[in-house]
XYZ file of C-alpha atoms in Angstrom:
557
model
C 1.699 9.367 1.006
C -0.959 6.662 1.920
C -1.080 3.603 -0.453
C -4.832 3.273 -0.078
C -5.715 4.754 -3.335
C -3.367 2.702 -5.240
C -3.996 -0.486 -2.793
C -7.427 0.267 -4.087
C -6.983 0.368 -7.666
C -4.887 -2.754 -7.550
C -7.182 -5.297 -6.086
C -9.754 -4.206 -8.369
C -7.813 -5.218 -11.031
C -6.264 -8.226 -9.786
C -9.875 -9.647 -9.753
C -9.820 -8.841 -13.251
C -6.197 -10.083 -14.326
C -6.705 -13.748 -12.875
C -10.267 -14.005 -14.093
C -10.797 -16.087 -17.369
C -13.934 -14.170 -18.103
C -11.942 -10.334 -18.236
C -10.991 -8.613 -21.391
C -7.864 -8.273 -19.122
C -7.044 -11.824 -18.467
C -3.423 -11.690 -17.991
C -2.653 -15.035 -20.079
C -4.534 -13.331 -23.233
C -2.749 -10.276 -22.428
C 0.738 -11.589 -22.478
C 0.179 -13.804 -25.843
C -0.676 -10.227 -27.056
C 3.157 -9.432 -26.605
C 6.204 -8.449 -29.593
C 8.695 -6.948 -28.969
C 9.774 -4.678 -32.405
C 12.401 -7.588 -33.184
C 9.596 -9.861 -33.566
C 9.997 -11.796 -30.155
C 7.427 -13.227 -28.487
C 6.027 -15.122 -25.115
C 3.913 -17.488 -27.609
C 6.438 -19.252 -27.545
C 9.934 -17.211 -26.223
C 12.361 -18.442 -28.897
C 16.151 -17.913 -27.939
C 19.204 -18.978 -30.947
C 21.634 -20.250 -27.690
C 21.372 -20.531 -24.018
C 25.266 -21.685 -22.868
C 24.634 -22.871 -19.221
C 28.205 -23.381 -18.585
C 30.356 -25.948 -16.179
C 28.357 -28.577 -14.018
C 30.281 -28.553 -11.066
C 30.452 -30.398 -7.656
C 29.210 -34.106 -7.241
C 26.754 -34.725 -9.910
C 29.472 -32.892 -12.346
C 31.965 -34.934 -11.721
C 29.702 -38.017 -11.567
C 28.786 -36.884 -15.272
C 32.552 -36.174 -15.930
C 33.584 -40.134 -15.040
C 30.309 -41.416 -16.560
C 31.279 -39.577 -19.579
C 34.590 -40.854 -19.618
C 33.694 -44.670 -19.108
C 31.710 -44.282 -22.290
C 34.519 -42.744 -24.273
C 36.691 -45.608 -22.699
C 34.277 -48.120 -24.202
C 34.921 -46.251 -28.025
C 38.669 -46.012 -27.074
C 38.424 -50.018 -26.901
C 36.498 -50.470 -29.626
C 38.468 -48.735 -31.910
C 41.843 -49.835 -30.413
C 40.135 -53.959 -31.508
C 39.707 -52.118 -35.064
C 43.198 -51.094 -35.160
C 44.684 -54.473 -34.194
C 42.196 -56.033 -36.213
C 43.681 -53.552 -39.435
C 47.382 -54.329 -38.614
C 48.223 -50.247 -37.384
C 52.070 -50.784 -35.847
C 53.644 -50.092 -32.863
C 50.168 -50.849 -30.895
C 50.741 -52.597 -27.222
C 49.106 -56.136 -26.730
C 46.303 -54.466 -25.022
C 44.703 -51.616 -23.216
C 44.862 -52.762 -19.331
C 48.229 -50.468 -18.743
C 45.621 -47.452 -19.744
C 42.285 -46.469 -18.045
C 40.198 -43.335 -18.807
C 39.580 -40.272 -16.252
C 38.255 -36.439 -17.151
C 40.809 -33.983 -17.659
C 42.909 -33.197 -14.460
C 43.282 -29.439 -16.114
C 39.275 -28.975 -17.368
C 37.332 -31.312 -15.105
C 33.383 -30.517 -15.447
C 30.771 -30.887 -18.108
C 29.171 -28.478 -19.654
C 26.244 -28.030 -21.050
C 24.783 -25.726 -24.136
C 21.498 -25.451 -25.325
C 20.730 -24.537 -28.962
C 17.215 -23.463 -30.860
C 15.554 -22.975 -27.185
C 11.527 -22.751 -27.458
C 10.198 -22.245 -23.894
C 6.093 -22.859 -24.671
C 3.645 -21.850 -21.858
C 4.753 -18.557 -20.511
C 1.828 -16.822 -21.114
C 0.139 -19.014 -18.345
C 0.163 -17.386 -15.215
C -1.337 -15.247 -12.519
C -0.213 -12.819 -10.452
C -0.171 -12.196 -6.445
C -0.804 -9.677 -4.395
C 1.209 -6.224 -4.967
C 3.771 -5.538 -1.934
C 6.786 -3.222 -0.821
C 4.401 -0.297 -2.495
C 6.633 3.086 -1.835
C 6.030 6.394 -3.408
C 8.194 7.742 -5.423
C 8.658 11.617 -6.874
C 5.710 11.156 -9.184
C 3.324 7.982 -7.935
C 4.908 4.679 -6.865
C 6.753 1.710 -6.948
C 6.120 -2.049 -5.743
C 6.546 -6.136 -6.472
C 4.015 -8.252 -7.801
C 4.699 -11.878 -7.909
C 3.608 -13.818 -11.233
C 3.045 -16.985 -11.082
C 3.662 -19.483 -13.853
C 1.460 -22.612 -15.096
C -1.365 -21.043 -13.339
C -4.267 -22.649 -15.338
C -5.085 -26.133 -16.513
C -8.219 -24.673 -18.673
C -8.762 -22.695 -21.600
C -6.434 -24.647 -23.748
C -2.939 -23.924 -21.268
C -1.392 -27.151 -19.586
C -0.134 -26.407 -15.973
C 3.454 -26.079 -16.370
C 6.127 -24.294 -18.599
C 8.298 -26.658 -21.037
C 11.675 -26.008 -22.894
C 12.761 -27.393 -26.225
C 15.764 -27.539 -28.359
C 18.975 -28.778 -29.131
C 21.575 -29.507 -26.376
C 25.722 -30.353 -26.509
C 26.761 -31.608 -23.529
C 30.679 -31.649 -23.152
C 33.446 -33.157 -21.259
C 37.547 -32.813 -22.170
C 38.398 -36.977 -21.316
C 42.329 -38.169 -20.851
C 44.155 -41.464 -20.856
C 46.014 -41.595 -17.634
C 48.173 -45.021 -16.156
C 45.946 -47.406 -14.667
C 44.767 -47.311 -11.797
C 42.769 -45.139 -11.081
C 44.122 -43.291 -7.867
C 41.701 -40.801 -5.256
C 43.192 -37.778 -7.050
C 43.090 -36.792 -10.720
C 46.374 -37.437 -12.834
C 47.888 -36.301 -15.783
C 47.394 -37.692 -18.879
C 49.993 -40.805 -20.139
C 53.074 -39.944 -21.466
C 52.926 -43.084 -23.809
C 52.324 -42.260 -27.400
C 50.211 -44.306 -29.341
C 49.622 -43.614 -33.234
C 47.021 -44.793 -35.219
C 44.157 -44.508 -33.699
C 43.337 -41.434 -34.933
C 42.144 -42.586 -37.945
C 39.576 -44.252 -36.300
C 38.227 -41.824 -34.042
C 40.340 -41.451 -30.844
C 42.381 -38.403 -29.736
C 45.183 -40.244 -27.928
C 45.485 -39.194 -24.765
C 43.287 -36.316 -24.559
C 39.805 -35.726 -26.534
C 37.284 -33.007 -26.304
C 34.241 -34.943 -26.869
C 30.501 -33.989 -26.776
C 26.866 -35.524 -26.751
C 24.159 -33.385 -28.220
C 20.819 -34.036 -29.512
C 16.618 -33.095 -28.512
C 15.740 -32.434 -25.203
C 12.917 -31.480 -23.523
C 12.480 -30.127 -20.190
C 8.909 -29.505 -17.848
C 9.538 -26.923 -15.486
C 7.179 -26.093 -12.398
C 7.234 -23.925 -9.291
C 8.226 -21.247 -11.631
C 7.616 -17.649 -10.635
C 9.499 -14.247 -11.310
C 8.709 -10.931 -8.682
C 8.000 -7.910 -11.509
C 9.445 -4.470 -9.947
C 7.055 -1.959 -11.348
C 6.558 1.935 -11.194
C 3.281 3.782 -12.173
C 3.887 6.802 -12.292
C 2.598 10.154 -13.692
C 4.041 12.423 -16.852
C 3.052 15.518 -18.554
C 0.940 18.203 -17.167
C -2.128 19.955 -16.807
C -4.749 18.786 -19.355
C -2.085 16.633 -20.716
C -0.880 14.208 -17.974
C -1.346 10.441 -18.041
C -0.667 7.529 -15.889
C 2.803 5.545 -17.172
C 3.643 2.057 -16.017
C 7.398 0.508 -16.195
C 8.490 -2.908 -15.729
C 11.761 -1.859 -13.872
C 12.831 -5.326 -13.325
C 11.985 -9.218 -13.475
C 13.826 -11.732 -11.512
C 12.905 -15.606 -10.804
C 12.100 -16.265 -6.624
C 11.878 -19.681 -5.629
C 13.625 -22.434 -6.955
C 11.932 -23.837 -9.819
C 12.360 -27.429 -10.820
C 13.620 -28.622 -14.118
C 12.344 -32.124 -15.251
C 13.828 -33.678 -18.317
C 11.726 -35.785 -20.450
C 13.619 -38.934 -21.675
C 11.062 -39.669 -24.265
C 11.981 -36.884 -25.840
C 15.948 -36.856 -25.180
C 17.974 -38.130 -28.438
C 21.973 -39.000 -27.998
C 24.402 -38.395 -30.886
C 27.636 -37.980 -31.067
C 31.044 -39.075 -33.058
C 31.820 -41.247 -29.765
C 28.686 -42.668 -29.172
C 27.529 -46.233 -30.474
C 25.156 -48.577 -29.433
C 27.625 -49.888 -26.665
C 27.905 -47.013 -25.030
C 24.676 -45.305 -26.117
C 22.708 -45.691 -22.288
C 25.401 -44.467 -20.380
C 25.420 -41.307 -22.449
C 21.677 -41.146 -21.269
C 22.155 -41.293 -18.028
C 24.801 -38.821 -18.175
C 21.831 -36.700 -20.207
C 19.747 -36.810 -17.863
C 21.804 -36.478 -14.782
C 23.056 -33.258 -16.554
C 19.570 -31.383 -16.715
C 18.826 -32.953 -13.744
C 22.126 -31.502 -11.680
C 21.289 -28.008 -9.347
C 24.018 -26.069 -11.604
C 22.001 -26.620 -14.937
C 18.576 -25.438 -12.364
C 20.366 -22.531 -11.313
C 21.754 -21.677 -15.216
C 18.265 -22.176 -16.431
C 16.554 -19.958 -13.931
C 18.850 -17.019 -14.445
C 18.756 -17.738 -18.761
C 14.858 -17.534 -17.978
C 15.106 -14.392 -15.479
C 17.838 -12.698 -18.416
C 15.493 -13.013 -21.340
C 12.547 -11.693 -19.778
C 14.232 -9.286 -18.186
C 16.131 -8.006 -21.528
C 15.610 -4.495 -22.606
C 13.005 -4.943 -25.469
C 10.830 -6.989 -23.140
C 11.136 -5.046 -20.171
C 9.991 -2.139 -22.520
C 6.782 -4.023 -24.146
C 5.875 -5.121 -20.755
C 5.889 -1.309 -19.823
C 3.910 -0.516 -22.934
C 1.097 -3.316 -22.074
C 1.027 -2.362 -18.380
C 0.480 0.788 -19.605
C -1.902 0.042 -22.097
C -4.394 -1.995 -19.790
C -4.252 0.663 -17.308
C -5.500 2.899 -19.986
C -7.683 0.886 -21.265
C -9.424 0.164 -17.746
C -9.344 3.935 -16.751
C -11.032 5.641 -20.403
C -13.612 2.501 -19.964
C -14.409 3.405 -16.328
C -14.067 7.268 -16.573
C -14.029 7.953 -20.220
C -12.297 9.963 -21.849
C -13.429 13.816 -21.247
C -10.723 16.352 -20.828
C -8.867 16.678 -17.645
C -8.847 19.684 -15.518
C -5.950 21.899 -16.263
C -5.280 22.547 -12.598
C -5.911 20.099 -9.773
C -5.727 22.989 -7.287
C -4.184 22.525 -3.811
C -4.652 18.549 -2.692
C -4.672 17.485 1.150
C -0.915 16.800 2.681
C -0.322 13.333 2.286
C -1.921 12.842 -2.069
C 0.253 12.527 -4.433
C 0.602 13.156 -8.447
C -0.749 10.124 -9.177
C -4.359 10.295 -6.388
C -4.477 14.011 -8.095
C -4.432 12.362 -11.298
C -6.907 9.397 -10.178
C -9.613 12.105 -9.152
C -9.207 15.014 -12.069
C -10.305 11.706 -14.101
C -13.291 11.393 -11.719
C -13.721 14.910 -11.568
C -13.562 14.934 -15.605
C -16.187 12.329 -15.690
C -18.555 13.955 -13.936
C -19.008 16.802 -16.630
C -18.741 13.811 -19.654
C -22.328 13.239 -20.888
C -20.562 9.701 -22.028
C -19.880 8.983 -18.295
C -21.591 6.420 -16.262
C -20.661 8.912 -13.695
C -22.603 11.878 -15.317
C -24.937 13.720 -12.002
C -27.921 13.282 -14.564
C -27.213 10.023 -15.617
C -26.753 8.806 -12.118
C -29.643 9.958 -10.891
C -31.878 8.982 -13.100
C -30.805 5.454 -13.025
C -31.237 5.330 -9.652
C -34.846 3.512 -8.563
C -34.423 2.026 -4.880
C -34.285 4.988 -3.711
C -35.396 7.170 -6.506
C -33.785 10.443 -6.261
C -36.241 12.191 -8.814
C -37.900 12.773 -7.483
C -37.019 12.319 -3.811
C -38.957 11.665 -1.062
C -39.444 13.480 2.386
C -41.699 12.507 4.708
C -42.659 15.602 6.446
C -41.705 19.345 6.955
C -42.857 21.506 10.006
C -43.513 25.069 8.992
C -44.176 26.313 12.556
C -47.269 28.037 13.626
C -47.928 31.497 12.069
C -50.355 34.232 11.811
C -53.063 34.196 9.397
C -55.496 37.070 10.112
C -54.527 37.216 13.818
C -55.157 33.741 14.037
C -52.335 31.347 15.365
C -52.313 28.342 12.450
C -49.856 25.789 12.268
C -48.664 24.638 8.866
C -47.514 20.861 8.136
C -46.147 19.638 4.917
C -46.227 15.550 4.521
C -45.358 13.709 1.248
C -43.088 16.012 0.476
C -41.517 15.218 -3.049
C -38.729 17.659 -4.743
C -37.954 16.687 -8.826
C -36.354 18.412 -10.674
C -33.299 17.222 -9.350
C -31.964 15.330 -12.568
C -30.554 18.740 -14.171
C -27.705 18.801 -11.845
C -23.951 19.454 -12.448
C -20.744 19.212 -10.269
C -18.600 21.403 -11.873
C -14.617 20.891 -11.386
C -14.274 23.344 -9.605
C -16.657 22.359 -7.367
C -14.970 19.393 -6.477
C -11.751 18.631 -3.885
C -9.744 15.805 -2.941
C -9.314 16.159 0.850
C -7.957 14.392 3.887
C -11.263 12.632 4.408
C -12.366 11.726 1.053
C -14.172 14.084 -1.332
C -16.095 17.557 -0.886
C -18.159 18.333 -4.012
C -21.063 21.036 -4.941
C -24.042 20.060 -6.784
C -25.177 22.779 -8.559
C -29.345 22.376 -9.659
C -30.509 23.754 -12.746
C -27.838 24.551 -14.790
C -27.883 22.486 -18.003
C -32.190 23.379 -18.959
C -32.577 25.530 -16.576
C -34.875 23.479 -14.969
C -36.815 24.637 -11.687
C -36.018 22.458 -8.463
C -40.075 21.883 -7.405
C -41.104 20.678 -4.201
C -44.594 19.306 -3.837
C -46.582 18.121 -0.789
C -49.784 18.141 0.831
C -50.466 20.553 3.355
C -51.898 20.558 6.777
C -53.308 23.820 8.069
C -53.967 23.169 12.143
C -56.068 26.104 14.280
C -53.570 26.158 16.847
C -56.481 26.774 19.976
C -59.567 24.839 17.936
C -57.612 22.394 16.446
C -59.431 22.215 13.277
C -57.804 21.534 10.173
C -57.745 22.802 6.667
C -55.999 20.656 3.802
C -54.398 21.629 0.826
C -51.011 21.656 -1.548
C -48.430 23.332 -1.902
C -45.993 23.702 -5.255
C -42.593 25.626 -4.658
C -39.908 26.653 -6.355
C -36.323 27.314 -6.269
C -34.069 28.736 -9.065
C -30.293 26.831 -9.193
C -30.123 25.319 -5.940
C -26.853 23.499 -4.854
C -26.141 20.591 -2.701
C -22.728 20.534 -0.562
C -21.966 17.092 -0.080
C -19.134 15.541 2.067
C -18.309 12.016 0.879
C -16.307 8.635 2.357
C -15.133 5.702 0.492
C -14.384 2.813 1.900
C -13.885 -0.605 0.896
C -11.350 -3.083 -0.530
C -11.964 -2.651 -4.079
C -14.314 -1.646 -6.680
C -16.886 -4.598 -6.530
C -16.790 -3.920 -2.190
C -16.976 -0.211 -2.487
C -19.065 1.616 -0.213
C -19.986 5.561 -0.741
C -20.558 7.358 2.613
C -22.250 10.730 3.068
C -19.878 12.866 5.759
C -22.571 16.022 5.316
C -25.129 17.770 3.565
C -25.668 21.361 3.027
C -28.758 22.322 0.890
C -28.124 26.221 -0.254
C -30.848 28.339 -1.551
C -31.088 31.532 -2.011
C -33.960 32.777 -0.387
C -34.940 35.179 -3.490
C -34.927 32.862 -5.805
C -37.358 30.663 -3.752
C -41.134 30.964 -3.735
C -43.759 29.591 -1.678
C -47.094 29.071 -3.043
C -49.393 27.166 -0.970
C -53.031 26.347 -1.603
C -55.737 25.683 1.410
C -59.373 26.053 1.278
C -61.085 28.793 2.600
C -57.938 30.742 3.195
C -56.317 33.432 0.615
C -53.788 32.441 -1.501
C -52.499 35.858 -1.417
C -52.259 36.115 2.282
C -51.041 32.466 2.691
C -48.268 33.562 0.072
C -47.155 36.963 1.635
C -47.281 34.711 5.020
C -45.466 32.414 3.490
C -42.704 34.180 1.871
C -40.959 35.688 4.888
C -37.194 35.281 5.804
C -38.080 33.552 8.561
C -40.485 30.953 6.862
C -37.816 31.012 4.271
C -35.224 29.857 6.499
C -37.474 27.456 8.203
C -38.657 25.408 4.593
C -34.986 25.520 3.383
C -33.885 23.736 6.979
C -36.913 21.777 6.743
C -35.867 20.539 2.909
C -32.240 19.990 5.051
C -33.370 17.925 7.248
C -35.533 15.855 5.145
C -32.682 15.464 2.795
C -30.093 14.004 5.770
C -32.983 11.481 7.137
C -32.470 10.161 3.659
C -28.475 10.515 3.779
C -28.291 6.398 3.783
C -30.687 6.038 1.095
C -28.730 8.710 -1.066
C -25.170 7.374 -0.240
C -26.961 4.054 -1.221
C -27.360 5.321 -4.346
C -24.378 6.580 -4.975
C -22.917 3.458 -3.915
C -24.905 1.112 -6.029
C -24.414 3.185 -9.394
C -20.778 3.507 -8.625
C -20.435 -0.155 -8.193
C -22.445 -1.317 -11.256
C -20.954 1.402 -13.585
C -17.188 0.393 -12.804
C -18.250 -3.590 -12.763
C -20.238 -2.658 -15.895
C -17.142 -0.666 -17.879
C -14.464 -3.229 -16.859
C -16.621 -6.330 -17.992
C -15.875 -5.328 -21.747
């Protein structure tokens, strides 16, 4: 199946979704979501995001950091002990140095009472990897984050909340060697009471952090798809997945990063900072963050109100543009190559057509129209030939040709059919008041071998008409679309048509037995053809320039 349709659809609505002005601003769209738990992108609230170890360099730069500021405590409180008289305590600490465990090396790092503000912000990109599937199709769109510095939204995405940052600390035998050791054998009592796990401690840091995160964006695998059937089918979008792309970049905020902590004291207080910061700082706690971000959005009850909204706008865009008139129960046999979801697209055009709501309605479209007018329309000139008129050769010339009437039209469902080149539909004249198609014009009655001339008028009529019209459509999207006219057959039946022509100094009786022939017949109806396709670019104009304000019109609001 071809993806134009859908290519179509898309990039009329991605105007629309990154334009501040829609009803379908994507920002305003997503502050719209809950999930049935309560949960919410205004701001994403999450009770505990565990990031895990902090491995490699910066890890075990944290690690020793961490353990130089316990060591600092460890001294302090070992001075408190002396100071207090505890027993069996050496002379000093300089047999004793401290180094992270040898058994549970890294850091790691927790985050509590997480409030990620901003999400709502963002744009999306263009849709790729489109596929069909069974029932319509599949593709990625990319979503940008922090997309707009305006309407109230700062350009980037922050985290708040609570953090523990941990780290298992020993006491080993000074010195420190190139490889980890054990912790000392050599017991030491008392300091316990004063704080200090001799010679092992699991000790943490916690406090407020914030974080600023840019270069944020997530790739949303979507279907749309269509269900039911008959009368009954509708278009169904689902958010199939959401994953992060890129590698976003996680900023901590000092001024908002607080230390506590049963170890920490004013001595040791900045290196805990730094430890902070390298922490959120370190590519482990980037890459935890990124996937905790990916995982929420991409948990079950979001995934699912995504869907629903997705679905929703589509809706929303569709009953605005088409309304919402009843759908044809059978699509009949589409071209090789369409789908479920183009047969679905076009029953909805072919259902607006017969919706006196519709923008699309044949009577409301053509009366709208002014430049041209197409009621009535124009025609410059039709050649009736010469004929006989009381043995006399006289040739008959219509000019300012007008036909009205052409306002009471219809295209029927059935008249209508998707195929390989675009659209073939059937007006059909006449058929809501019954309303006469009348063509009007001046006539020109030449003496073929004198060359004098006779003037007068003509008024005809035809009785339900029809129109056989081969459209194109071409074009990026809605606000570039451009309606082509492939053909146009004018059908009349010649006894429903009637002649009546008026010229001074000849009989109207004659002139209307003359006039009424098969063969004259013929020749008006091909004349009225004719006239008709000369005006094919002003028509398709037309068409073009309703179809273009109706859908800019309907998706404005």
């Amino acid at each position: 199946m071809t993806t134009a349709l859908v290519d179509f659809v898309y990039a009329t609505m991605h105007k629309r979704v990154n334009n501040p002005d829609s009803p379908y601003w994507l920002p305003k769209i997503l502050e719209q979501i809950r999930t049935p738990d309560g949960h919410s992108l205004s701001p994403l609230e999450v009770d505990a995001w565990p990031l895990g170890a902090l491995s490699g360099e910066q890890g075990e730069t944290i690690a020793g950091t961490i353990a130089d500021a316990w060591w600092i405590f460890v001294k302090r409180a070992f001075k408190k002990a002396k100071d207090a008289g505890v027993p069996d305590l050496p002379k000093d600490l300089s047999a004793f140095i401290s180094q992270r465990s040898d058994t549970d090396q890294y850091p790691t790092l927790a985050l509590s009472k997480v409030t990620v503000a901003g999400l709502p912000n963002a744009s999306v990109g263009d849709l790729t990897g489109l596929a069909p599937t069974e029932n319509g199709y599949r593709g990625t769109v990319r979503v940008k984050a922090a997309a707009y510095d305006s309407h109230g939204y700062q350009p980037q995405v922050t985290i708040d909340g609570r953090y523990q940052l941990d780290q298992h600390v020993i006491v080993i035998d000074a010195p420190r060697t190139a490889g980890l050791k054990p912790p000392t054998r050599t017991v030491l009592k008392g300091l316990d009471a004063y704080g200090v796990d001799w010679p092992s401690q699991q000790i943490e840091g916690r406090g407020q952090f914030r974080v600023a995160v840019t270069d944020l964006a997530f790739d949303v695998r979507l279907s749309i798809e269509v269900t039911g059937t008959g009368a009954g089918r509708t278009a169904k979008a689902t958010v199939e997945s959401i994953a992060t792309v890129g590698a976003p970049v996680f900023t901590l905020d000092q001024g908002h990063l607080t230390i506590e902590g049963d170890t920490i004291s004013d001595l040791n207080k900045q290196i805990w900072i730094q430890s902070a910061v390298t922490a959120f700082n370190s590519p482990d706690a980037a890459k935890a963050l990124t996937a905790k971000l990916a995982a929420a959005l991409d948990a079950d009850d979001f995934r699912t109100r995504f869907s629903a909204s997705v679905t929703e706008q589509l809706d929303k865009a569709l009953d605005n543009v088409f309304g919402t008139g009843t759908l044809p129960a059978a699509s009949g046999r589409p071209p090789t190559g369409d789908g479920p979801l183009e047969v679905y697209l076009f029953d909805r055009v072919r259902a607006s057509l017969n919706d006196t709501g519709s923008g699309f309605y044949p009577p409301t479209v053509v009366k709208s129209s002014s430049d041209p007018k197409l009621d009535p329309l124009s025609i410059d000139t039709i050649d009736l030939g010469d004929q006989q008129v009381l043995g006399v050769p006289v040739n008959f010339k219509l000019n300012d040709v007008t036909v009205s009437g052409i306002s009471d039209v219809l295209i029927p469902v059935e008249d209508a059919a998707l195929v390989s080149e675009g659209v073939d539909a059937t007006l059909r004249f006449g058929r809501i008041s019954q309303t006469l198609l009348t063509v009007k014009a001046t006539v020109v009655a030449t003496f073929v071998k004198s060359g004098d001339q006779l003037h007068g008028t003509m008024n005809t009529t035809a009785q339900q008409p029809s129109v056989a019209l081969g459209l194109s459509f071409s074009g990026p999207d809605a606000d570039d679309l451009t309606i082509g006219l492939r053909s146009l057959t004018v059908g009349v039946d010649p006894a429903h048509l009637d002649i009546n022509v008026h010229v001074d100094q000849l009989p109207d009786k004659v002139l209307h037995d003359i006039l009424n022939t098969a063969e004259i017949k013929a020749g008006f109806i091909q004349g009225v053809q004719d006239g008709a396709v000369q005006r094919k670019d002003d028509i398709a104009k037309a068409l073009t320039d309703n179809a273009r304000k109706v859908i800019a019109e309907k998706l404005s609001g």
